XYZ file of C-alpha atoms in Angstrom:
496
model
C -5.173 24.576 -7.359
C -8.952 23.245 -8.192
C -7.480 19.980 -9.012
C -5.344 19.381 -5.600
C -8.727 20.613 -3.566
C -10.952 18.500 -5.092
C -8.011 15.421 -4.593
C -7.525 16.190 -1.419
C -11.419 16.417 -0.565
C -12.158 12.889 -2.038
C -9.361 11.477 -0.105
C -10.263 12.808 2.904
C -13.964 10.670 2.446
C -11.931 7.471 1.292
C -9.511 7.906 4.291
C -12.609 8.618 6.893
C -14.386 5.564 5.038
C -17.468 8.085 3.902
C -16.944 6.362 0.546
C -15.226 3.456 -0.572
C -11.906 3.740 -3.130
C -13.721 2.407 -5.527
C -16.447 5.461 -6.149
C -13.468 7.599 -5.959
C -13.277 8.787 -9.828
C -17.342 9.211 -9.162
C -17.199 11.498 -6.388
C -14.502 13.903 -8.384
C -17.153 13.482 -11.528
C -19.501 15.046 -8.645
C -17.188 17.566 -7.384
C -16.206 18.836 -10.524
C -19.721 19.207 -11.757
C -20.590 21.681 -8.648
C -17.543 24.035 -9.315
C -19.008 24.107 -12.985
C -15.121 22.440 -14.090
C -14.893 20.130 -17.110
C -11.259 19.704 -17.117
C -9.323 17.767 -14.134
C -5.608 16.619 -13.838
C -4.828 13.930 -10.758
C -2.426 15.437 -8.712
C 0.649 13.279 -8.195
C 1.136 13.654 -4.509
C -1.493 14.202 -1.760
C -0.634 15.223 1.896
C -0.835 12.749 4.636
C -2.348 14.921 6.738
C -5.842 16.416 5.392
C -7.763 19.647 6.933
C -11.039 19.738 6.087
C -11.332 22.805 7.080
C -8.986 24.421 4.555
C -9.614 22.057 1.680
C -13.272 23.493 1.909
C -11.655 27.052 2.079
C -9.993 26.826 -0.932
C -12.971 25.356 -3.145
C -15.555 27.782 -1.667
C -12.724 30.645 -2.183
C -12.870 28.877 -6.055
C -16.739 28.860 -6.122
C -16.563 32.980 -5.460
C -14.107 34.025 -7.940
C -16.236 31.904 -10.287
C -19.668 33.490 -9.395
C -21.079 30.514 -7.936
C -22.019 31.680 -4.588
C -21.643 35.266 -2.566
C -19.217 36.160 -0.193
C -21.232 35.583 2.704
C -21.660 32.809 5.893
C -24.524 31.083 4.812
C -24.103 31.240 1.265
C -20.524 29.702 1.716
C -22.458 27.145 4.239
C -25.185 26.220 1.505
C -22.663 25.290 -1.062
C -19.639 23.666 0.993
C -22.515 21.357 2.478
C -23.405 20.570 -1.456
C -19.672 19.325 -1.656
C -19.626 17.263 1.433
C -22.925 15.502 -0.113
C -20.720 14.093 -3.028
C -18.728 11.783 -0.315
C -21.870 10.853 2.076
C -23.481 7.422 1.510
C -26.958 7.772 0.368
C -29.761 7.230 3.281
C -30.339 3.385 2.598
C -26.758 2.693 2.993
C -26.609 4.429 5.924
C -29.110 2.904 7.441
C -28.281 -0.719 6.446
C -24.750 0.022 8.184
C -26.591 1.589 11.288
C -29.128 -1.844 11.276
C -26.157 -3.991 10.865
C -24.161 -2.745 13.885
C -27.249 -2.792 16.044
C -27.369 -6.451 15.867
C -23.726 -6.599 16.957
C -24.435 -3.651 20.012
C -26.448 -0.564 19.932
C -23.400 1.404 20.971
C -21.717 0.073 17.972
C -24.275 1.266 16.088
C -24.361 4.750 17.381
C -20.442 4.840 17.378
C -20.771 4.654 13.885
C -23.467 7.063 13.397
C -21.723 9.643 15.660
C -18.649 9.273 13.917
C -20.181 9.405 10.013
C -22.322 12.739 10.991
C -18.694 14.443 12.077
C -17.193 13.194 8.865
C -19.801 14.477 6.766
C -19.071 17.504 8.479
C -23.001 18.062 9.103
C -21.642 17.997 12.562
C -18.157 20.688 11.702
C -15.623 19.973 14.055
C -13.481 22.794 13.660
C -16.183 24.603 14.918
C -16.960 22.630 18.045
C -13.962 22.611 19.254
C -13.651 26.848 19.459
C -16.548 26.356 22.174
C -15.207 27.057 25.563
C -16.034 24.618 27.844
C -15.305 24.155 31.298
C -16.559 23.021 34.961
C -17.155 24.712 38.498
C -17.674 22.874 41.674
C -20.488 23.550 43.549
C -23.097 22.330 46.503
C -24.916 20.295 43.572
C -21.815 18.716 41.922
C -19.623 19.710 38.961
C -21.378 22.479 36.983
C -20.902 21.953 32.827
C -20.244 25.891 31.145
C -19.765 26.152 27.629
C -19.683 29.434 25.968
C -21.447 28.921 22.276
C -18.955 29.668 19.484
C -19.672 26.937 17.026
C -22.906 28.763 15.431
C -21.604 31.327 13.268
C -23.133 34.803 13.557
C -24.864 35.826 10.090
C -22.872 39.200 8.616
C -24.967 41.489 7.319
C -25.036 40.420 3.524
C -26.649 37.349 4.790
C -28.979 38.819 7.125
C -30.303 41.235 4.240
C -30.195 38.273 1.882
C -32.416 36.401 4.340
C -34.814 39.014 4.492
C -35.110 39.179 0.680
C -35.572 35.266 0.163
C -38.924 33.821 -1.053
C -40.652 32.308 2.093
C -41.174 28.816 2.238
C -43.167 26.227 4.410
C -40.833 23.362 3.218
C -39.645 22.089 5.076
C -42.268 23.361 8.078
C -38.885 23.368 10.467
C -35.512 21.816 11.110
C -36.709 19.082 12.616
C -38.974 17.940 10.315
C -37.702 14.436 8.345
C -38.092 16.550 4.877
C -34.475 18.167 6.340
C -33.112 14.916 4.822
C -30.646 16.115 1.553
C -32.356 19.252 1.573
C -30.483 21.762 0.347
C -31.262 25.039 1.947
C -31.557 28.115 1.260
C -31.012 31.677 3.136
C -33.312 31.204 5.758
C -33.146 28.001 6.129
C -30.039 25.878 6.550
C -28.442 23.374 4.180
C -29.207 19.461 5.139
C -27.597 17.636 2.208
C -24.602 15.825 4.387
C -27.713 15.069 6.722
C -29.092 11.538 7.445
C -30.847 10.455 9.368
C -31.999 6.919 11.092
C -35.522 5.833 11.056
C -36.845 4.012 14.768
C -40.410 3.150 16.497
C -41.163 4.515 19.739
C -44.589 4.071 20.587
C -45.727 2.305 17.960
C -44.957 5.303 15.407
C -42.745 6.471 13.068
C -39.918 8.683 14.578
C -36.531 10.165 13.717
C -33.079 9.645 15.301
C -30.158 12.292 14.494
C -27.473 13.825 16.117
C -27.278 17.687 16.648
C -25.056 19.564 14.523
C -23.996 21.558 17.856
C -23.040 18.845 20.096
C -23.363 21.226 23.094
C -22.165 17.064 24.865
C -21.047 14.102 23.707
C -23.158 11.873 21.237
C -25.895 14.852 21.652
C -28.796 13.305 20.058
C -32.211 14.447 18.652
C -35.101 12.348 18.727
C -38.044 13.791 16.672
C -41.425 12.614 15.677
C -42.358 11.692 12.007
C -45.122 14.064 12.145
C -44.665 18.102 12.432
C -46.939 17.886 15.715
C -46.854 20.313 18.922
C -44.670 19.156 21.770
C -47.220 17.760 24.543
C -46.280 16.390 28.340
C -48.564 13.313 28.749
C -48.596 9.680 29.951
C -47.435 8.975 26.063
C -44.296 11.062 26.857
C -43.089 8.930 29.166
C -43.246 5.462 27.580
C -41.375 7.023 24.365
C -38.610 8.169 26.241
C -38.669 4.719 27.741
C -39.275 3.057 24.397
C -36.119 4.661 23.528
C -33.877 3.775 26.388
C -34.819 0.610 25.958
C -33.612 0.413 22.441
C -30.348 2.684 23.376
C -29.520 1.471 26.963
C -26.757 3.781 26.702
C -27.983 6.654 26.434
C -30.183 9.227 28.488
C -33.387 10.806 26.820
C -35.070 14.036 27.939
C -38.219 16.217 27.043
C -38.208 20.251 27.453
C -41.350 21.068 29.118
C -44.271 22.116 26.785
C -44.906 25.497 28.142
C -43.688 29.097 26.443
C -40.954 30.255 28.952
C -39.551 26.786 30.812
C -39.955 24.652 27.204
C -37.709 24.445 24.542
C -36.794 27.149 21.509
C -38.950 24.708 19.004
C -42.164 23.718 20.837
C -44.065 22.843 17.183
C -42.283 20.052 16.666
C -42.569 17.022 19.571
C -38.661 15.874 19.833
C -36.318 14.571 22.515
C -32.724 15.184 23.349
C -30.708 12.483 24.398
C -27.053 11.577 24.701
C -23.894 9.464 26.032
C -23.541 12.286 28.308
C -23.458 12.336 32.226
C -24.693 15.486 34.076
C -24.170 16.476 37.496
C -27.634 16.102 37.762
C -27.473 12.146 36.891
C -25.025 12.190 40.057
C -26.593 14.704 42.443
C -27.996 12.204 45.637
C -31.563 11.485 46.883
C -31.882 14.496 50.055
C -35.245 12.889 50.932
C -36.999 9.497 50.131
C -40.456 9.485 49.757
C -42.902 7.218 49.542
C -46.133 7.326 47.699
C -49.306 5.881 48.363
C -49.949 2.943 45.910
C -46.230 2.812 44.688
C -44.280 1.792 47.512
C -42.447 -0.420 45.355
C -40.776 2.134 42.981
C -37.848 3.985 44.647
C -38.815 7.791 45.224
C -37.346 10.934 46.421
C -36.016 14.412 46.409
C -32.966 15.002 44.147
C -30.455 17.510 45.784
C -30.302 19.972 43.046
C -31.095 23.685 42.397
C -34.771 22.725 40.451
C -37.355 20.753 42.163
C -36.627 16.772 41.324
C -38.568 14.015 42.035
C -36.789 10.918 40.770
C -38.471 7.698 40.397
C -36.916 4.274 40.447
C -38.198 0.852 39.427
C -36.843 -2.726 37.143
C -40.247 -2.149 35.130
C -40.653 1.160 33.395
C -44.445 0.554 33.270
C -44.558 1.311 36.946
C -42.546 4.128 36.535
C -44.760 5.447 33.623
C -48.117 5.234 35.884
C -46.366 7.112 38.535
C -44.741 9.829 36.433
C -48.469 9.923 34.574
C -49.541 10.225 38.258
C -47.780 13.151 39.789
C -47.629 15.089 36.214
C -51.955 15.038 36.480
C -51.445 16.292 39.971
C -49.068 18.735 39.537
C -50.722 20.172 36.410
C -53.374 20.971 38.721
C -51.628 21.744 41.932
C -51.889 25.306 43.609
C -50.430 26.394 46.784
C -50.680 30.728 46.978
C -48.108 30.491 50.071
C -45.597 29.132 47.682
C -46.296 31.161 44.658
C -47.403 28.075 43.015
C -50.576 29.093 40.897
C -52.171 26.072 38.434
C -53.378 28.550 36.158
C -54.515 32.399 35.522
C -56.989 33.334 33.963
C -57.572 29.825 32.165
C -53.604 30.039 30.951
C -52.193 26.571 32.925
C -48.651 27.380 34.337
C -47.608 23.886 35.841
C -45.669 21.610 33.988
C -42.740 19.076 33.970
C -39.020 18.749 32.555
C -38.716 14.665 32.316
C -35.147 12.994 32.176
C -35.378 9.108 31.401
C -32.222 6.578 31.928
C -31.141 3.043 32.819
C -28.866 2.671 35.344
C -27.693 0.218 37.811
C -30.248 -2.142 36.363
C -33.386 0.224 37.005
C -34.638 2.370 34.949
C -34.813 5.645 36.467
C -37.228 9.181 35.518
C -36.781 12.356 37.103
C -39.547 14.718 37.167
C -38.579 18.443 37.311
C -40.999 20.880 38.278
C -41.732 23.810 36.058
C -43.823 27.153 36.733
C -43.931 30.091 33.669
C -45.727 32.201 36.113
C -44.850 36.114 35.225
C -45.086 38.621 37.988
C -45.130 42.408 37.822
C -41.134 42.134 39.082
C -40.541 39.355 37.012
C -42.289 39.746 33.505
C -39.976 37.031 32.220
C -40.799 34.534 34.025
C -40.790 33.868 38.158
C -38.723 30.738 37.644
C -36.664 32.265 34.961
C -33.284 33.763 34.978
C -34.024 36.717 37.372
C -32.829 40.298 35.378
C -30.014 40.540 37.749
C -28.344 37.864 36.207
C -29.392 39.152 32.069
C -25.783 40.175 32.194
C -24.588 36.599 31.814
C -27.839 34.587 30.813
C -31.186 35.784 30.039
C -32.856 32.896 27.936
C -34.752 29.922 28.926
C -33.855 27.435 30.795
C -34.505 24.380 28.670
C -33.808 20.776 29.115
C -30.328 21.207 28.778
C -29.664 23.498 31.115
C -32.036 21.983 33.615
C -29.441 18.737 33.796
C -26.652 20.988 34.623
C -24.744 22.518 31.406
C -24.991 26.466 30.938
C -25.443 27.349 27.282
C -24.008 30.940 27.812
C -24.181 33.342 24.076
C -21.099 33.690 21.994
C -21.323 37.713 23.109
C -19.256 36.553 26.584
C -16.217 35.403 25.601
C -14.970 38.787 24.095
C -16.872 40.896 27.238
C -14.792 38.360 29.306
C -11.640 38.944 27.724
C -12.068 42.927 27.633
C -13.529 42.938 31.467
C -10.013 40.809 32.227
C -7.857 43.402 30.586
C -9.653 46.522 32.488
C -9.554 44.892 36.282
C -6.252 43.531 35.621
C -5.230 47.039 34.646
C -7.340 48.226 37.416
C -9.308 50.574 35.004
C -13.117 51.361 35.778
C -15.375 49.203 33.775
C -18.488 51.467 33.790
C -16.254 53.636 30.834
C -16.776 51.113 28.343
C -20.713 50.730 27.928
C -20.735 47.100 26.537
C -19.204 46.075 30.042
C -21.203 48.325 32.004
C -24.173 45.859 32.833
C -21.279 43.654 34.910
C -20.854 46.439 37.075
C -22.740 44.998 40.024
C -21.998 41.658 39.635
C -18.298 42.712 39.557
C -18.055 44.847 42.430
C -19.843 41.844 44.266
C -17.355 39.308 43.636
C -13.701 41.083 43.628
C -13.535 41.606 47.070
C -13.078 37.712 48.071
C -9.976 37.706 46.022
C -6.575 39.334 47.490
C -5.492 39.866 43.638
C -6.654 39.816 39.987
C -3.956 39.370 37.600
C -3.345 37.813 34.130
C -2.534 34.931 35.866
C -5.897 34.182 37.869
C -7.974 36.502 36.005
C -9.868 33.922 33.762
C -9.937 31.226 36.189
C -11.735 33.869 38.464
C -13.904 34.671 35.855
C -14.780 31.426 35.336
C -15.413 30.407 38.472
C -17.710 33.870 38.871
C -19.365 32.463 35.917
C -20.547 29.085 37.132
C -21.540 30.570 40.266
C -24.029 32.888 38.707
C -25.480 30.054 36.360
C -25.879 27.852 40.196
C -28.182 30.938 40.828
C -29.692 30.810 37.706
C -30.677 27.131 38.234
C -32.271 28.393 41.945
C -34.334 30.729 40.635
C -35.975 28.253 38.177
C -36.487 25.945 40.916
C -40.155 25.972 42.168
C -39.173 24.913 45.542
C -35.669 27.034 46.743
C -32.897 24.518 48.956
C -34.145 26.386 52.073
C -36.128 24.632 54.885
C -39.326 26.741 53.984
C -38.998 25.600 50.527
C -38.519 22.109 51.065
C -41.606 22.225 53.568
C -43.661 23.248 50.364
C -41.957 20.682 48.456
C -43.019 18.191 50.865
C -46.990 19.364 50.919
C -47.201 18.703 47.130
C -45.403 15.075 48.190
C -48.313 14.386 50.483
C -50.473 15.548 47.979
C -49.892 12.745 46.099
């Protein structure tokens, strides 16, 4: 049985060309050697068909009745990453192949790289793909929703493991380059089937990788050599245009820099990018501006739930003065009759979501707006998620979100399922207490529908769904799509 796994794993790497035929009696050596085996027959037959999946199954099923790892998630993570390592090209190859495709295309070259990091299974498929995904039409364009499955939830021999594991600065997080063939540990995860592809933006040494969550296609991560704090600044803008430049193909984006609208990892200055088009991308200019000494860069008011400026120009130094222009005056902009406030109490509050792309020939930058003011009815955040939606969403809205794809917690798909079952049955939903905090939101939408059956019921849900996430998106939006709001828009325009 240890034989035919550890067959059937090398030939999936020689079939996926992670390793050549030739290094195929090495990579057994290599396999063998982890599951602690000496002796090894060579199967006669292999199936034509491979799952990776199972393969990995059955030797990490091996690796417990041996006593090489415990029965747990992330134990069972740590050591089927170890296993994967024995097919991956070293770094320098990888790199070489990446180098050598670029000079043929750059989307060669990130074909490649997208396809090796799902191979390696550093980006796990199987997982992926039990995401739900869908879309929902609204005012703003075709709304992405993908319910998070993919990140396994720790069971409770890993989370006490965790808890008893040595703490370590090493690396200082997982974006740092030292991630690179790490191994892990129980805290931290495993990085071995990990590579990663050294570029220059700026002048400086950064990192280019691929997220092992895809939450869209070709989801990149773009990370500075240095562990360094995220910071907005004219700098921001000419590596996300450094990049594009490189990667035509691709969008880059910064979360803002501020606790509340920024990012989940605001120690580490990084970018996330992508072959990827939002409904943002497509959402139309409601209002062109102009601005007073840049009346030759394209500028206006994106129709879309935030507050967008987007900027338009064939040099993207002209677009990098301008964004370096309004960011100074917004960080300093305050106007009390919009509940726009600079600062309190020497904390600053203004900030700005930036979204860099080529397209049409132009590049193009939008400039979201963002606010963490807290209030005494909104302690979270006045241009957060507003607590009558914490039913569906209650965490930041980050970059990703921002462009138009919900990131909704794993927690919804089996509330969904069990609030389907009770209004199809017609049973109240306030008698189960983990669907109580839909209540309102329920008894809000089911009267626009003349039935809820097994038929409809998830497409109503989903549709429910999207439409709370639009609301979402208004209430992080600085300026609201009403006429007062785009007045106030309008004042900081002139402000310019």
């Amino acid at each position: 049985m240890l034989n035919n796994a550890i067959a059937r794993l090398v030939a999936y790497g020689i079939r996926c060309g992670l390793l050549p035929e030739c290094e195929k009696i090495y990579a057994t050596n290599l396999l063998l050697d982890c599951m602690k085996e000496d002796d090894y027959t060579e199967p006669e037959t292999l199936p034509e068909e491979i799952d990776l999946e199972e393969t990995l199954k059955e030797l990490l099923d091996e690796a417990v009745r041996r006593g090489l790892i415990e029965d747990n998630i992330v134990s069972r993570d740590l050591f089927d990453t170890r296993l994967m390592n024995c097919l991956v090209p070293r770094p320098a190859q990888v790199q070489a192949e990446f180098s050598r495709l670029y000079a043929e295309s750059p989307e060669k070259a990130t074909e490649y790289f997208y396809k090796l990091s799902q191979d390696s299974d550093y980006i796990r498929r199987y997982r992926i793909k039990r995401d739900m995904r869908w879309k929902v039409d609204s005012e703003y364009g075709a709304i992405d929703i993908t319910i998070n499955l993919s990140k396994p939830e720790k069971d409770p021999k890993a989370i006490a493991a965790a808890k008893l594991a040595k703490s370590s600065s090493y690396p200082k997080c997982q974006l740092c380059m030292e991630n690179e063939g790490y191994a892990g540990r129980m805290n931290h995860p495993a990085r071995e089937n990990h590579r990663i592809i050294p570029i220059t933006i700026n002048d400086t040494p950064w990192g280019f990788q691929y997220s092992p969550y895809v939450y869209y296609n070709e989801h990149c991560i773009v990370f500075n050599s240095l562990h360094t704090p995220m910071k907005i600044e004219r700098a921001t803008f000419v590596k996300l245009f450094d990049f594009v430049k490189q990667f035509p193909h691709y969008f880059l984006g910064s979360n803002a820099d501020l606790p509340i609208v920024g990012g989940s990892i605001l120690s580490h200055d990084h970018f996330q990018g992508g072959h990827y088009t939002f409904a943002m991308e497509t959402a139309p200019i409601e209002k062109s501006v102009t601005i007073p000494g840049y009346e030759d860069v394209e500028a206006g008011i994106v129709k879309w739930p935030l507050s967008v400026i987007r900027i338009r120009h064939k040099e993207d130094k002209r677009l990098v003065d301008l964004a370096t222009h309004i960011l100074d005056c917004w960080r300093g902009y305050t106007d009390e009759a919009a509940c726009i406030l600079a600062e309190t109490d020497g904390e600053p509050h203004n900030t700005i979501t930036p979204i860099a792309r080529k397209k049409d020939g132009l590049f193009e930058l939008d400039l979201v707006l963002r606010n963490n003011l807290t209030t005494e009815e909104h302690p979270l955040g006045l241009y957060h998620p507003h607590a009558q939606w914490h039913h569906i969403k209650k965490e930041n809205i980050g970059l990703i979100e921002v462009m138009g794809l919900a990131v909704l917690p794993s927690r919804l798909k089996q509330e969904m399922e069990q609030l389907k079952n009770c209004l199809v049955k017609g049973e109240d939903i306030n008698n189960y207490p983990e669907l109580a905090k839909h209540s309102d939101w329920v008894n809000e939408f089911l009267p626009k529908y003349p039935a809820f059956t097994e038929e409809n019921g998830w497409d109503i849900l989903k549709q429910e769904i999207g439409t709370v996430f639009v609301r979402i998106l208004e209430d992080a939006g600085v300026y609201k799509c009403t006429a007062e709001g785009r007045e106030a828009f309008l004042r900081f325009i002139d402000a310019l």
